[in-house]
Amino acid sequence: MAATSVLMATPVARLTTTPSSSRRTLNFAVVRCMSQDQQPSQVSTKFSDVLAFRGPAPERINGRLAMIGFVSAMAVELSSGQDVLSQISNGGVPVFLATSVLLSVASLVPLFKGVRAESKSSGLMTSDAELLNGRVAMLGLVALAITEYVKGSALV
């Protein structure tokens, strides 16, 4: 639940002096910062809104697939010595497709129920950290494939 800050202030301070007395009166402005809870915004669960270009699903699903793909590619490379392109050509496509379908369905079910990752994130494991890690994994997987293609062999 998000909160906004509302600033409320009384009129500006005034210095008042009376000619008959040497007494001065100061009126100070009071500024209050109050938290005001917003009503939870309704999230759309329409298929076209969830999978829209700026919707919640595409980048999150691609990032999750890239994180799993990068770790899997490095694990297979360390154990068998095959580079990424060899892994794909030696039967990796069906495994990739099965993983993609399973992970996509698992990511879309909460979105169609109206649950967003931002509402469930706290502490170290936040939705912003997941997006950042997904973006880094996407770049890392592409960089790994390009590096191995240019090098002509596995990276490790």
CSV table of C-alpha atoms in Angstrom, one decimal:
chain,number,residue,atom,x,y,z
A,1,MET,CA,0.0,0.0,0.0
A,2,ALA,CA,1.5,3.3,-1.0
A,3,ALA,CA,1.4,6.4,1.1
A,4,THR,CA,1.8,10.0,0.0
A,5,SER,CA,3.0,13.0,2.0
A,6,VAL,CA,0.7,16.0,2.4
A,7,LEU,CA,2.2,19.3,3.6
A,8,MET,CA,-0.1,21.6,5.5
A,9,ALA,CA,1.0,25.0,6.6
A,10,THR,CA,-0.4,27.9,8.5
A,11,PRO,CA,0.2,31.5,7.3
A,12,VAL,CA,3.7,32.9,7.3
A,13,ALA,CA,5.3,34.0,10.5
A,14,ARG,CA,4.5,37.6,11.6
A,15,LEU,CA,6.4,39.9,13.8
A,16,THR,CA,4.0,42.2,15.7
A,17,THR,CA,5.0,45.1,17.8
A,18,THR,CA,2.8,47.6,19.5
A,19,PRO,CA,3.9,51.2,19.9
A,20,SER,CA,2.8,51.5,23.5
A,21,SER,CA,4.9,48.6,24.7
A,22,SER,CA,8.3,47.2,23.8
A,23,ARG,CA,6.9,43.7,23.8
A,24,ARG,CA,7.2,41.7,20.6
A,25,THR,CA,5.0,38.9,19.6
A,26,LEU,CA,6.1,36.2,17.2
A,27,ASN,CA,3.7,34.0,15.3
A,28,PHE,CA,5.4,30.9,13.8
A,29,ALA,CA,4.2,29.0,10.8
A,30,VAL,CA,3.5,25.3,11.6
A,31,VAL,CA,4.2,22.8,8.9
A,32,ARG,CA,2.9,19.3,9.3
A,33,CYS,CA,3.7,16.3,7.2
A,34,MET,CA,1.0,13.7,7.3
A,35,SER,CA,0.8,10.4,5.7
A,36,GLN,CA,-2.3,9.8,3.7
A,37,ASP,CA,-3.0,6.2,2.5
A,38,GLN,CA,-4.2,5.9,-1.0
A,39,GLN,CA,-6.9,3.5,-2.0
A,40,PRO,CA,-5.4,0.5,-3.8
A,41,SER,CA,-5.7,1.0,-7.5
A,42,GLN,CA,-7.5,-1.5,-9.5
A,43,VAL,CA,-5.3,-3.5,-11.7
A,44,SER,CA,-6.5,-4.8,-15.0
A,45,THR,CA,-6.6,-8.6,-15.4
A,46,LYS,CA,-7.4,-8.4,-19.1
A,47,PHE,CA,-5.2,-10.6,-21.3
A,48,SER,CA,-4.3,-7.6,-23.6
A,49,ASP,CA,-3.3,-5.4,-20.6
A,50,VAL,CA,-1.2,-8.0,-18.8
A,51,LEU,CA,0.7,-8.9,-22.0
A,52,ALA,CA,0.9,-5.4,-23.3
A,53,PHE,CA,4.3,-4.0,-24.3
A,54,ARG,CA,4.4,-1.9,-21.1
A,55,GLY,CA,2.4,-4.5,-19.1
A,56,PRO,CA,3.6,-6.4,-16.1
A,57,ALA,CA,4.3,-9.7,-17.7
A,58,PRO,CA,6.7,-9.5,-20.7
A,59,GLU,CA,9.8,-8.2,-19.0
A,60,ARG,CA,9.3,-10.2,-15.8
A,61,ILE,CA,8.8,-13.5,-17.7
A,62,ASN,CA,11.8,-12.8,-20.1
A,63,GLY,CA,14.0,-11.9,-17.1
A,64,ARG,CA,13.0,-15.1,-15.2
A,65,LEU,CA,13.7,-17.2,-18.3
A,66,ALA,CA,17.1,-15.4,-18.8
A,67,MET,CA,18.1,-16.0,-15.2
A,68,ILE,CA,17.3,-19.7,-15.5
A,69,GLY,CA,18.8,-19.9,-18.9
A,70,PHE,CA,22.1,-18.3,-17.9
A,71,VAL,CA,22.6,-20.5,-14.8
A,72,SER,CA,21.6,-23.6,-16.8
A,73,ALA,CA,23.9,-22.7,-19.7
A,74,MET,CA,26.9,-22.1,-17.3
A,75,ALA,CA,26.2,-25.4,-15.4
A,76,VAL,CA,26.0,-27.5,-18.6
A,77,GLU,CA,29.1,-25.7,-19.9
A,78,LEU,CA,31.1,-26.4,-16.7
A,79,SER,CA,30.0,-30.1,-16.6
A,80,SER,CA,30.2,-31.0,-20.2
A,81,GLY,CA,32.3,-28.3,-21.9
A,82,GLN,CA,29.6,-27.5,-24.5
A,83,ASP,CA,29.1,-23.9,-25.5
A,84,VAL,CA,25.7,-22.3,-25.6
A,85,LEU,CA,25.1,-22.9,-29.4
A,86,SER,CA,26.1,-26.6,-29.1
A,87,GLN,CA,23.7,-27.0,-26.2
A,88,ILE,CA,20.9,-25.6,-28.3
A,89,SER,CA,21.7,-27.7,-31.3
A,90,ASN,CA,22.1,-30.9,-29.3
A,91,GLY,CA,18.5,-31.1,-28.0
A,92,GLY,CA,18.2,-28.0,-25.9
A,93,VAL,CA,15.2,-26.6,-27.8
A,94,PRO,CA,12.5,-29.0,-26.3
A,95,VAL,CA,13.9,-28.4,-22.8
A,96,PHE,CA,13.8,-24.6,-23.4
A,97,LEU,CA,10.3,-24.7,-24.7
A,98,ALA,CA,9.0,-26.8,-21.8
A,99,THR,CA,10.7,-24.5,-19.3
A,100,SER,CA,9.3,-21.4,-21.1
A,101,VAL,CA,5.8,-22.7,-21.0
A,102,LEU,CA,5.9,-23.8,-17.4
A,103,LEU,CA,7.5,-20.5,-16.2
A,104,SER,CA,5.2,-18.4,-18.3
A,105,VAL,CA,2.1,-20.0,-17.0
A,106,ALA,CA,3.4,-19.8,-13.4
A,107,SER,CA,4.1,-16.1,-13.9
A,108,LEU,CA,0.8,-15.3,-15.5
A,109,VAL,CA,-1.6,-17.0,-13.1
A,110,PRO,CA,-1.0,-14.5,-10.3
A,111,LEU,CA,-1.3,-11.6,-12.8
A,112,PHE,CA,-4.6,-12.8,-14.0
A,113,LYS,CA,-5.8,-13.0,-10.4
A,114,GLY,CA,-4.8,-9.3,-9.9
A,115,VAL,CA,-1.8,-9.9,-7.7
A,116,ARG,CA,1.3,-7.9,-8.6
A,117,ALA,CA,4.9,-8.7,-7.7
A,118,GLU,CA,5.3,-5.2,-6.1
A,119,SER,CA,2.7,-6.0,-3.5
A,120,LYS,CA,4.5,-9.2,-2.4
A,121,SER,CA,8.1,-7.8,-2.3
A,122,SER,CA,9.9,-6.7,0.9
A,123,GLY,CA,13.3,-6.8,2.4
A,124,LEU,CA,16.1,-8.0,0.2
A,125,MET,CA,14.0,-9.8,-2.4
A,126,THR,CA,12.1,-7.0,-4.0
A,127,SER,CA,10.4,-6.8,-7.4
A,128,ASP,CA,12.9,-4.1,-8.5
A,129,ALA,CA,15.8,-6.4,-7.6
A,130,GLU,CA,14.2,-9.2,-9.7
A,131,LEU,CA,13.8,-6.8,-12.7
A,132,LEU,CA,17.5,-5.7,-12.4
A,133,ASN,CA,18.7,-9.3,-12.1
A,134,GLY,CA,16.6,-10.3,-15.1
A,135,ARG,CA,18.0,-7.5,-17.2
A,136,VAL,CA,21.5,-8.4,-16.3
A,137,ALA,CA,20.8,-12.1,-17.0
A,138,MET,CA,19.4,-11.2,-20.5
A,139,LEU,CA,22.5,-9.2,-21.3
A,140,GLY,CA,24.8,-11.9,-19.8
A,141,LEU,CA,23.2,-14.7,-21.8
A,142,VAL,CA,23.5,-12.7,-25.1
A,143,ALA,CA,27.1,-11.7,-24.2
A,144,LEU,CA,28.0,-15.4,-23.4
A,145,ALA,CA,26.6,-16.6,-26.7
A,146,ILE,CA,28.4,-13.8,-28.7
A,147,THR,CA,31.7,-14.3,-26.8
A,148,GLU,CA,31.6,-18.1,-27.4
A,149,TYR,CA,30.8,-17.6,-31.1
A,150,VAL,CA,33.7,-15.2,-31.6
A,151,LYS,CA,36.1,-17.3,-29.6
A,152,GLY,CA,35.0,-20.5,-31.3
A,153,SER,CA,34.8,-22.6,-28.2
A,154,ALA,CA,33.2,-22.7,-24.7
A,155,LEU,CA,34.1,-19.9,-22.4
A,156,VAL,CA,35.2,-22.1,-19.5
